[in-house]
């Protein structure tokens, strides 16, 4: 992706996004670059809840089931072994200080803003 040893050492979110997109030209390449960023830096499994749902039950995020531009989906497991799928945009890691939280928030900013 870049010559950076670990992009997560960069504390500024905009700079991390800029680094991720360094060699990406056009929307398709930028989406692909972000998919690579997600694959490289999200560590599974991790505990999470549904984003912006204060009553959400916690669950474990097990893996990506689909990681393509515009649609990143994860396999999740609720207590009792019930498995389902959920878009990454709906997942909030319970550990707010984790690298997963940083990477997911970078992804959310990327998809919600217009980068060129």
PDB file of C-alpha atoms in Angstrom:
ATOM      1  CA  UNK A   1       0.000   0.000   0.000  1.00  0.00           C
ATOM      2  CA  UNK A   2       2.614   2.572   1.063  1.00  0.00           C
ATOM      3  CA  UNK A   3       6.134   2.619   2.294  1.00  0.00           C
ATOM      4  CA  UNK A   4       4.907   3.287   5.850  1.00  0.00           C
ATOM      5  CA  UNK A   5       5.756   0.496   8.266  1.00  0.00           C
ATOM      6  CA  UNK A   6       2.519   0.962  10.182  1.00  0.00           C
ATOM      7  CA  UNK A   7       0.039   3.570   9.035  1.00  0.00           C
ATOM      8  CA  UNK A   8      -1.647   3.430  12.445  1.00  0.00           C
ATOM      9  CA  UNK A   9       1.365   5.185  13.975  1.00  0.00           C
ATOM     10  CA  UNK A  10       0.043   8.317  12.253  1.00  0.00           C
ATOM     11  CA  UNK A  11      -2.255  10.049  14.747  1.00  0.00           C
ATOM     12  CA  UNK A  12      -3.998  12.365  12.274  1.00  0.00           C
ATOM     13  CA  UNK A  13      -6.991  10.692  10.597  1.00  0.00           C
ATOM     14  CA  UNK A  14      -6.843  12.837   7.462  1.00  0.00           C
ATOM     15  CA  UNK A  15      -3.165  11.988   7.041  1.00  0.00           C
ATOM     16  CA  UNK A  16      -3.910   8.221   7.376  1.00  0.00           C
ATOM     17  CA  UNK A  17      -6.552   8.536   4.677  1.00  0.00           C
ATOM     18  CA  UNK A  18      -4.151  10.518   2.491  1.00  0.00           C
ATOM     19  CA  UNK A  19      -1.481   7.829   2.941  1.00  0.00           C
ATOM     20  CA  UNK A  20      -3.990   5.106   2.047  1.00  0.00           C
ATOM     21  CA  UNK A  21      -4.925   6.907  -1.152  1.00  0.00           C
ATOM     22  CA  UNK A  22      -1.374   7.921  -2.176  1.00  0.00           C
ATOM     23  CA  UNK A  23      -1.203   5.744  -5.310  1.00  0.00           C
ATOM     24  CA  UNK A  24      -4.924   5.629  -6.072  1.00  0.00           C
ATOM     25  CA  UNK A  25      -6.238   7.548  -9.072  1.00  0.00           C
ATOM     26  CA  UNK A  26      -9.950   7.722  -9.644  1.00  0.00           C
ATOM     27  CA  UNK A  27     -12.835   6.439  -7.580  1.00  0.00           C
ATOM     28  CA  UNK A  28     -12.346   2.734  -8.348  1.00  0.00           C
ATOM     29  CA  UNK A  29      -8.684   2.750  -7.316  1.00  0.00           C
ATOM     30  CA  UNK A  30      -9.476   4.723  -4.162  1.00  0.00           C
ATOM     31  CA  UNK A  31     -12.156   2.195  -3.182  1.00  0.00           C
ATOM     32  CA  UNK A  32      -9.736  -0.667  -3.845  1.00  0.00           C
ATOM     33  CA  UNK A  33      -7.005   1.046  -1.813  1.00  0.00           C
ATOM     34  CA  UNK A  34      -9.380   1.351   1.127  1.00  0.00           C
ATOM     35  CA  UNK A  35     -10.370  -2.316   0.839  1.00  0.00           C
ATOM     36  CA  UNK A  36      -6.654  -3.187   1.076  1.00  0.00           C
ATOM     37  CA  UNK A  37      -6.306  -0.917   4.124  1.00  0.00           C
ATOM     38  CA  UNK A  38      -9.189  -2.716   5.829  1.00  0.00           C
ATOM     39  CA  UNK A  39      -7.775  -6.162   5.004  1.00  0.00           C
ATOM     40  CA  UNK A  40      -4.311  -5.196   6.236  1.00  0.00           C
ATOM     41  CA  UNK A  41      -5.284  -3.606   9.544  1.00  0.00           C
ATOM     42  CA  UNK A  42      -8.525  -5.037  10.926  1.00  0.00           C
ATOM     43  CA  UNK A  43      -7.765  -7.837  13.390  1.00  0.00           C
ATOM     44  CA  UNK A  44     -10.345 -10.583  13.923  1.00  0.00           C
ATOM     45  CA  UNK A  45     -12.132 -11.618  16.045  1.00  0.00           C
ATOM     46  CA  UNK A  46     -13.225  -8.609  18.073  1.00  0.00           C
ATOM     47  CA  UNK A  47     -16.129  -7.633  20.298  1.00  0.00           C
ATOM     48  CA  UNK A  48     -18.561  -5.047  18.941  1.00  0.00           C
ATOM     49  CA  UNK A  49     -22.051  -3.614  19.047  1.00  0.00           C
ATOM     50  CA  UNK A  50     -24.348  -1.984  16.519  1.00  0.00           C
ATOM     51  CA  UNK A  51     -23.204   1.590  15.850  1.00  0.00           C
ATOM     52  CA  UNK A  52     -25.438   4.301  17.362  1.00  0.00           C
ATOM     53  CA  UNK A  53     -27.652   1.745  19.133  1.00  0.00           C
ATOM     54  CA  UNK A  54     -27.322   2.213  22.891  1.00  0.00           C
ATOM     55  CA  UNK A  55     -29.365  -0.941  23.554  1.00  0.00           C
ATOM     56  CA  UNK A  56     -27.395  -3.146  21.170  1.00  0.00           C
ATOM     57  CA  UNK A  57     -26.347  -6.554  22.393  1.00  0.00           C
ATOM     58  CA  UNK A  58     -22.665  -7.216  21.997  1.00  0.00           C
ATOM     59  CA  UNK A  59     -21.410  -9.703  19.436  1.00  0.00           C
ATOM     60  CA  UNK A  60     -18.147 -10.983  17.994  1.00  0.00           C
ATOM     61  CA  UNK A  61     -16.999  -9.946  14.559  1.00  0.00           C
ATOM     62  CA  UNK A  62     -15.393 -13.042  13.034  1.00  0.00           C
ATOM     63  CA  UNK A  63     -14.246 -12.148   9.519  1.00  0.00           C
ATOM     64  CA  UNK A  64     -15.022 -10.358   6.282  1.00  0.00           C
ATOM     65  CA  UNK A  65     -17.572 -12.174   4.129  1.00  0.00           C
ATOM     66  CA  UNK A  66     -17.392  -9.584   1.365  1.00  0.00           C
ATOM     67  CA  UNK A  67     -14.840  -6.856   0.894  1.00  0.00           C
ATOM     68  CA  UNK A  68     -15.514  -5.109  -2.372  1.00  0.00           C
ATOM     69  CA  UNK A  69     -15.746  -1.390  -3.153  1.00  0.00           C
ATOM     70  CA  UNK A  70     -18.903   0.192  -1.747  1.00  0.00           C
ATOM     71  CA  UNK A  71     -19.858  -2.936   0.236  1.00  0.00           C
ATOM     72  CA  UNK A  72     -17.875  -4.401   3.109  1.00  0.00           C
ATOM     73  CA  UNK A  73     -19.721  -7.086   5.073  1.00  0.00           C
ATOM     74  CA  UNK A  74     -18.610  -9.065   8.114  1.00  0.00           C
ATOM     75  CA  UNK A  75     -19.708 -12.328   9.667  1.00  0.00           C
ATOM     76  CA  UNK A  76     -20.799 -11.810  13.267  1.00  0.00           C
ATOM     77  CA  UNK A  77     -21.719 -14.175  16.076  1.00  0.00           C
ATOM     78  CA  UNK A  78     -24.134 -13.443  18.888  1.00  0.00           C
ATOM     79  CA  UNK A  79     -24.070 -15.170  22.247  1.00  0.00           C
ATOM     80  CA  UNK A  80     -25.364 -18.686  21.834  1.00  0.00           C
ATOM     81  CA  UNK A  81     -23.572 -19.221  18.532  1.00  0.00           C
ATOM     82  CA  UNK A  82     -26.093 -17.498  16.287  1.00  0.00           C
ATOM     83  CA  UNK A  83     -24.254 -16.193  13.226  1.00  0.00           C
ATOM     84  CA  UNK A  84     -25.291 -13.442  10.867  1.00  0.00           C
ATOM     85  CA  UNK A  85     -23.815 -10.846   8.527  1.00  0.00           C
ATOM     86  CA  UNK A  86     -23.567  -7.110   9.015  1.00  0.00           C
ATOM     87  CA  UNK A  87     -22.178  -4.210   6.965  1.00  0.00           C
ATOM     88  CA  UNK A  88     -18.984  -2.796   8.426  1.00  0.00           C
ATOM     89  CA  UNK A  89     -20.662   0.622   8.530  1.00  0.00           C
ATOM     90  CA  UNK A  90     -22.971  -0.686  11.284  1.00  0.00           C
ATOM     91  CA  UNK A  91     -20.221  -2.174  13.468  1.00  0.00           C
ATOM     92  CA  UNK A  92     -18.664  -0.352  16.423  1.00  0.00           C
ATOM     93  CA  UNK A  93     -15.825  -2.078  18.290  1.00  0.00           C
ATOM     94  CA  UNK A  94     -16.348  -2.166  22.052  1.00  0.00           C
ATOM     95  CA  UNK A  95     -12.696  -1.293  22.617  1.00  0.00           C
ATOM     96  CA  UNK A  96     -12.754   2.397  21.676  1.00  0.00           C
ATOM     97  CA  UNK A  97      -8.940   2.557  21.818  1.00  0.00           C
ATOM     98  CA  UNK A  98      -8.362  -0.411  19.496  1.00  0.00           C
ATOM     99  CA  UNK A  99      -6.742  -0.231  16.090  1.00  0.00           C
ATOM    100  CA  UNK A 100      -9.961  -1.732  14.691  1.00  0.00           C
ATOM    101  CA  UNK A 101     -11.873   1.305  15.913  1.00  0.00           C
ATOM    102  CA  UNK A 102      -9.353   3.628  14.252  1.00  0.00           C
ATOM    103  CA  UNK A 103      -9.510   1.781  10.918  1.00  0.00           C
ATOM    104  CA  UNK A 104     -13.313   1.542  10.878  1.00  0.00           C
ATOM    105  CA  UNK A 105     -13.651   5.248  11.685  1.00  0.00           C
ATOM    106  CA  UNK A 106     -11.211   6.046   8.866  1.00  0.00           C
ATOM    107  CA  UNK A 107     -13.384   3.969   6.529  1.00  0.00           C
ATOM    108  CA  UNK A 108     -16.551   5.751   7.655  1.00  0.00           C
ATOM    109  CA  UNK A 109     -14.971   9.157   7.041  1.00  0.00           C
ATOM    110  CA  UNK A 110     -13.703   8.026   3.639  1.00  0.00           C
ATOM    111  CA  UNK A 111     -17.100   6.797   2.426  1.00  0.00           C
ATOM    112  CA  UNK A 112     -18.945   9.829   3.827  1.00  0.00           C
ATOM    113  CA  UNK A 113     -16.666  12.464   2.304  1.00  0.00           C
ATOM    114  CA  UNK A 114     -15.730  13.295  -1.251  1.00  0.00           C
ATOM    115  CA  UNK A 115     -12.073  12.443  -1.899  1.00  0.00           C
ATOM    116  CA  UNK A 116     -10.400  13.206  -5.205  1.00  0.00           C
TER     117      UNK A 116
END
